[in-house]
mmCIF file of C-alpha atoms in Angstrom:
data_model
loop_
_atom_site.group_PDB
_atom_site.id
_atom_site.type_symbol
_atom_site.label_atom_id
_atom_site.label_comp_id
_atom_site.label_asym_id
_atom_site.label_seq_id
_atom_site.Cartn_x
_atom_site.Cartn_y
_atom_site.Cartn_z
ATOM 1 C CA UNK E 1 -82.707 56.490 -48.205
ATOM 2 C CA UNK E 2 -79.874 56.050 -46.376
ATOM 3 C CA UNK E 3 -78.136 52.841 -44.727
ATOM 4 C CA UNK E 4 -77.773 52.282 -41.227
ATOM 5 C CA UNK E 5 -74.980 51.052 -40.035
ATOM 6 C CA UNK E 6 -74.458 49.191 -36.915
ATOM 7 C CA UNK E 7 -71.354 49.073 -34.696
ATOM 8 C CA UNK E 8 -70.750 47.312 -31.964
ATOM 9 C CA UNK E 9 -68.326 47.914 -29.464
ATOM 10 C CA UNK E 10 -66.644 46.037 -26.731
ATOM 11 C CA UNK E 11 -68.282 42.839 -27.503
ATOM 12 C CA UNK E 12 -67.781 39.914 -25.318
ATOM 13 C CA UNK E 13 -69.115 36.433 -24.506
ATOM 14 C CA UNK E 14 -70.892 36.269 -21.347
ATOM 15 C CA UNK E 15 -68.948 32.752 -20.298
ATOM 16 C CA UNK E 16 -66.151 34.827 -19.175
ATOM 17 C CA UNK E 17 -67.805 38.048 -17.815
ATOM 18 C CA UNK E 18 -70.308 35.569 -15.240
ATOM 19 C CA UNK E 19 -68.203 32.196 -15.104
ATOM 20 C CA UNK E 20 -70.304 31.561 -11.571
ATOM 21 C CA UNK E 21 -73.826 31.119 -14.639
ATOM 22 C CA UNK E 22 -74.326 29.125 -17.261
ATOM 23 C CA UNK E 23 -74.045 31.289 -19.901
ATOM 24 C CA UNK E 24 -73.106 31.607 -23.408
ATOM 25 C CA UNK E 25 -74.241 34.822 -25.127
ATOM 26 C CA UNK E 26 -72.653 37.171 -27.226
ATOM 27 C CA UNK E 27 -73.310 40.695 -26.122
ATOM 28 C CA UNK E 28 -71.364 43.785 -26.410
ATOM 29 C CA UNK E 29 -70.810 46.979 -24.230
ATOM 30 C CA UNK E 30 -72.710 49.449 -26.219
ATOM 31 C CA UNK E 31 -74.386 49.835 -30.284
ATOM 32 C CA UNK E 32 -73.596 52.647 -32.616
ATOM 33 C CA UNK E 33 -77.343 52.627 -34.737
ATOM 34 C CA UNK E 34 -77.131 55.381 -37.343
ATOM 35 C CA UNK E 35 -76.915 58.303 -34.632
ATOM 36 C CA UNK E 36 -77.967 56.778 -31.991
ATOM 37 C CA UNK E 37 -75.927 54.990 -29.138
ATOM 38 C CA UNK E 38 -77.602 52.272 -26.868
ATOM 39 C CA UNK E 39 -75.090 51.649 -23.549
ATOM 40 C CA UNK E 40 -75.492 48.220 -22.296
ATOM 41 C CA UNK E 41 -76.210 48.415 -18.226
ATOM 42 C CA UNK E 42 -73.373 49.534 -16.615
ATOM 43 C CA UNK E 43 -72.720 48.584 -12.955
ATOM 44 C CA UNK E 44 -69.800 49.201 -10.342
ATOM 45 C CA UNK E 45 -67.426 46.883 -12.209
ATOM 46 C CA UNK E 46 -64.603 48.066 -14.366
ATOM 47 C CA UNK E 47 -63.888 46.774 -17.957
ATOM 48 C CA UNK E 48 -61.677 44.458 -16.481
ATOM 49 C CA UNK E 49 -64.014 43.205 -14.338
ATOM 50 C CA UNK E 50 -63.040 44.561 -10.891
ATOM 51 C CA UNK E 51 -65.679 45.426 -8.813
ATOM 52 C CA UNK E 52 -65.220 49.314 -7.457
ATOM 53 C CA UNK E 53 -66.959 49.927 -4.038
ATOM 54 C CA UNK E 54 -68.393 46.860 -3.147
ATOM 55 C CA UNK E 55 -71.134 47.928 -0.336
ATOM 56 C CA UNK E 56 -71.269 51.428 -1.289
ATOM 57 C CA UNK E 57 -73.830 51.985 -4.202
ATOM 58 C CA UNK E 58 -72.511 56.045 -4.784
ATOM 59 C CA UNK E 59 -69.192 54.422 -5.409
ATOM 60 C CA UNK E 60 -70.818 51.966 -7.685
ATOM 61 C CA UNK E 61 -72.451 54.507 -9.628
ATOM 62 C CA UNK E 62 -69.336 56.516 -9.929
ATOM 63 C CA UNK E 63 -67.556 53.731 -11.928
ATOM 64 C CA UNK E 64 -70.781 53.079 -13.869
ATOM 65 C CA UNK E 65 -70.733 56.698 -14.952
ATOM 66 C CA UNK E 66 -67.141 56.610 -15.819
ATOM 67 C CA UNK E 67 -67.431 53.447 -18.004
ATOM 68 C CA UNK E 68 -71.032 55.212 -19.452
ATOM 69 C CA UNK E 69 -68.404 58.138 -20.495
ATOM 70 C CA UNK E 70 -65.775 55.718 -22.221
ATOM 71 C CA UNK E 71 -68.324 54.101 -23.965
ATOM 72 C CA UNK E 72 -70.181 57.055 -25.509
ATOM 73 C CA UNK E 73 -66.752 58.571 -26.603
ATOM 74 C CA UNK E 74 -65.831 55.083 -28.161
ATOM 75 C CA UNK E 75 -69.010 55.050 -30.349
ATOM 76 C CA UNK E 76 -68.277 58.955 -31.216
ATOM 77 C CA UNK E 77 -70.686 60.588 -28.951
ATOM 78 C CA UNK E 78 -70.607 62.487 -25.037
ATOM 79 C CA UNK E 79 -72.179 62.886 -21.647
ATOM 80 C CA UNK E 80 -74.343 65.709 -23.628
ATOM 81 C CA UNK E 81 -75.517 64.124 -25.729
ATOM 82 C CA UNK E 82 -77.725 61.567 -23.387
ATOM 83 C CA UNK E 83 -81.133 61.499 -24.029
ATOM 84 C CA UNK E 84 -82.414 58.857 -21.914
ATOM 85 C CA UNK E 85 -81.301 56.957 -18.750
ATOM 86 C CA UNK E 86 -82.637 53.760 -16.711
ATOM 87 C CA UNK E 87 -81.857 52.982 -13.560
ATOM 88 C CA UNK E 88 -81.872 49.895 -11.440
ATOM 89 C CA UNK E 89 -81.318 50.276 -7.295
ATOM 90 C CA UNK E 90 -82.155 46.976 -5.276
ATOM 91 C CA UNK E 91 -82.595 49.351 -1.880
ATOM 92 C CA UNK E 92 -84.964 52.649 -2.770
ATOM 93 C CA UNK E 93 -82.188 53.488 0.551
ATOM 94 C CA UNK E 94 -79.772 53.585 -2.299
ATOM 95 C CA UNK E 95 -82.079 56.514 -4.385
ATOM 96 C CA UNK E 96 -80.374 59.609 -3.135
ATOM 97 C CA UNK E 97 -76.361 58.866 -3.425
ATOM 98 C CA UNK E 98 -76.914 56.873 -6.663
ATOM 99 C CA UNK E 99 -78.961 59.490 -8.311
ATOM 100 C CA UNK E 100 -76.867 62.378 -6.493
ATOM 101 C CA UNK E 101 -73.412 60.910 -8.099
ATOM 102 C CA UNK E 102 -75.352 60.551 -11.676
ATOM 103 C CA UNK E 103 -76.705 63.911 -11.382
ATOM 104 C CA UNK E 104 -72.888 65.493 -11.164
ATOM 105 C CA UNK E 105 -72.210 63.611 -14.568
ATOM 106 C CA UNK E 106 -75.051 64.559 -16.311
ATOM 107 C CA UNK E 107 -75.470 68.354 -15.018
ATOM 108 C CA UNK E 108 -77.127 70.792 -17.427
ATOM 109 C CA UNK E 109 -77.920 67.806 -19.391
ATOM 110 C CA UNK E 110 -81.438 67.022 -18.469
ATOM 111 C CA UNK E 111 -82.090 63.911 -19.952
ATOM 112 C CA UNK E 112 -85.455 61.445 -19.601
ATOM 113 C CA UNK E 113 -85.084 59.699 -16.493
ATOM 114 C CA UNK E 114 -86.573 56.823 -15.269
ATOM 115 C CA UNK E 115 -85.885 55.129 -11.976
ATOM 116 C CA UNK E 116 -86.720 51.278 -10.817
ATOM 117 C CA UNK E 117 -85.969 49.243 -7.561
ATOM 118 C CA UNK E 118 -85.692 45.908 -8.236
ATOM 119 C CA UNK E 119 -85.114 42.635 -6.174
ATOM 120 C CA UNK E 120 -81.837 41.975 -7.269
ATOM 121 C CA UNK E 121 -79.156 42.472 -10.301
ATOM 122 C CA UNK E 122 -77.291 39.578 -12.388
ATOM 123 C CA UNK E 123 -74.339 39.364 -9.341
ATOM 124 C CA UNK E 124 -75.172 39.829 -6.102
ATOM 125 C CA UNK E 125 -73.078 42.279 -4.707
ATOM 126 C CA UNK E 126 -74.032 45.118 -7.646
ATOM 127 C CA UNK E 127 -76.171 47.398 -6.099
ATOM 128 C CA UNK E 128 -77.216 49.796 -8.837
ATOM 129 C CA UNK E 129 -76.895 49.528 -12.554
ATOM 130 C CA UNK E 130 -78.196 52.444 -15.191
ATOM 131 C CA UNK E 131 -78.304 52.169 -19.087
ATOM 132 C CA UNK E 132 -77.892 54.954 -21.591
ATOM 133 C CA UNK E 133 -79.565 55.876 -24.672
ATOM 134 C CA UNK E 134 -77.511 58.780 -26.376
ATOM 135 C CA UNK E 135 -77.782 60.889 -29.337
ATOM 136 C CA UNK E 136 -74.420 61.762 -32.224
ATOM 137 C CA UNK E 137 -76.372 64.863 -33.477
ATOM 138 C CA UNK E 138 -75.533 65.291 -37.466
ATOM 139 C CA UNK E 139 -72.550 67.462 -38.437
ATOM 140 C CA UNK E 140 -71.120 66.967 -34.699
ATOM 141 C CA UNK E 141 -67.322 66.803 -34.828
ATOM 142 C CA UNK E 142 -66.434 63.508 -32.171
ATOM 143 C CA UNK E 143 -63.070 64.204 -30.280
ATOM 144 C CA UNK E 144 -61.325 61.087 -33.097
ATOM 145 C CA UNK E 145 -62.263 63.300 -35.996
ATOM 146 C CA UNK E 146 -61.238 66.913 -35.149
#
């Protein structure tokens, strides 16, 4: 039996990423399990923590996508290799240009989907946030090791 191996990447201590809470957590961005990659909720923020399109939630997905992207190359994996999203709207108005800018990323991927509306997200002007839950299928050469 093998052992699993965890790695986590972009870790970070929630004091600076919501200094408007009380909080002190230790989180990170995404988690390399074995072959499979969990993506922390991504929202319209970069990793600096600018927000990108503040009213406009296609915008917001757009950068959520691209950090998505970043992170699943930075644990060794891809956009094809998703097997599972979640996402979060607080306006079911919001459905069709969140889902429509998600659905260029992930074309010909055809993932699991599932789709919430909530009441609200951790800051108040996110409007949308998805999480990934991706696949490194065995043998698969990652863009670091070719």
């Amino acid at each position: 039996m093998s052992q699993i191996t965890h790695t986590r990447i972009r870790m970070f201590n929630t004091k600076e990423t919501y200094p408007n809470q009380s909080l002190d957590n230790d989180l990170c961005q995404a988690v390399r399990a074995g072959n499979t990659v969990y993506v922390r909720g991504q929202v319209g923020t970069d990793f600096e923590g600018n927000l990108v399109g503040l009213g406009d939630p296609r915008a917001q997905a757009e950068q959520a996508m691209k950090n998505v992207k970043q992170l699943l190359e930075e644990a060794g994996s891809d956009l094809s290799h998703i097997v599972k999203t979640t996402t979060y709207i607080i306006d079911p108005r919001y459905r069709e240009p969140v889902y429509q800018e998600v659905g260029q990323w992930l074309k010909g991927v055809f993932p699991i989907s599932t789709g919430i509306v909530v009441s609200a997200l951790a800051q108040p002007q996110w409007l949308m946030e998805i999480d990934i839950i991706a696949v490194i299928p065995e043998g698969w050469a990652t863009k670091e090791s070719v």
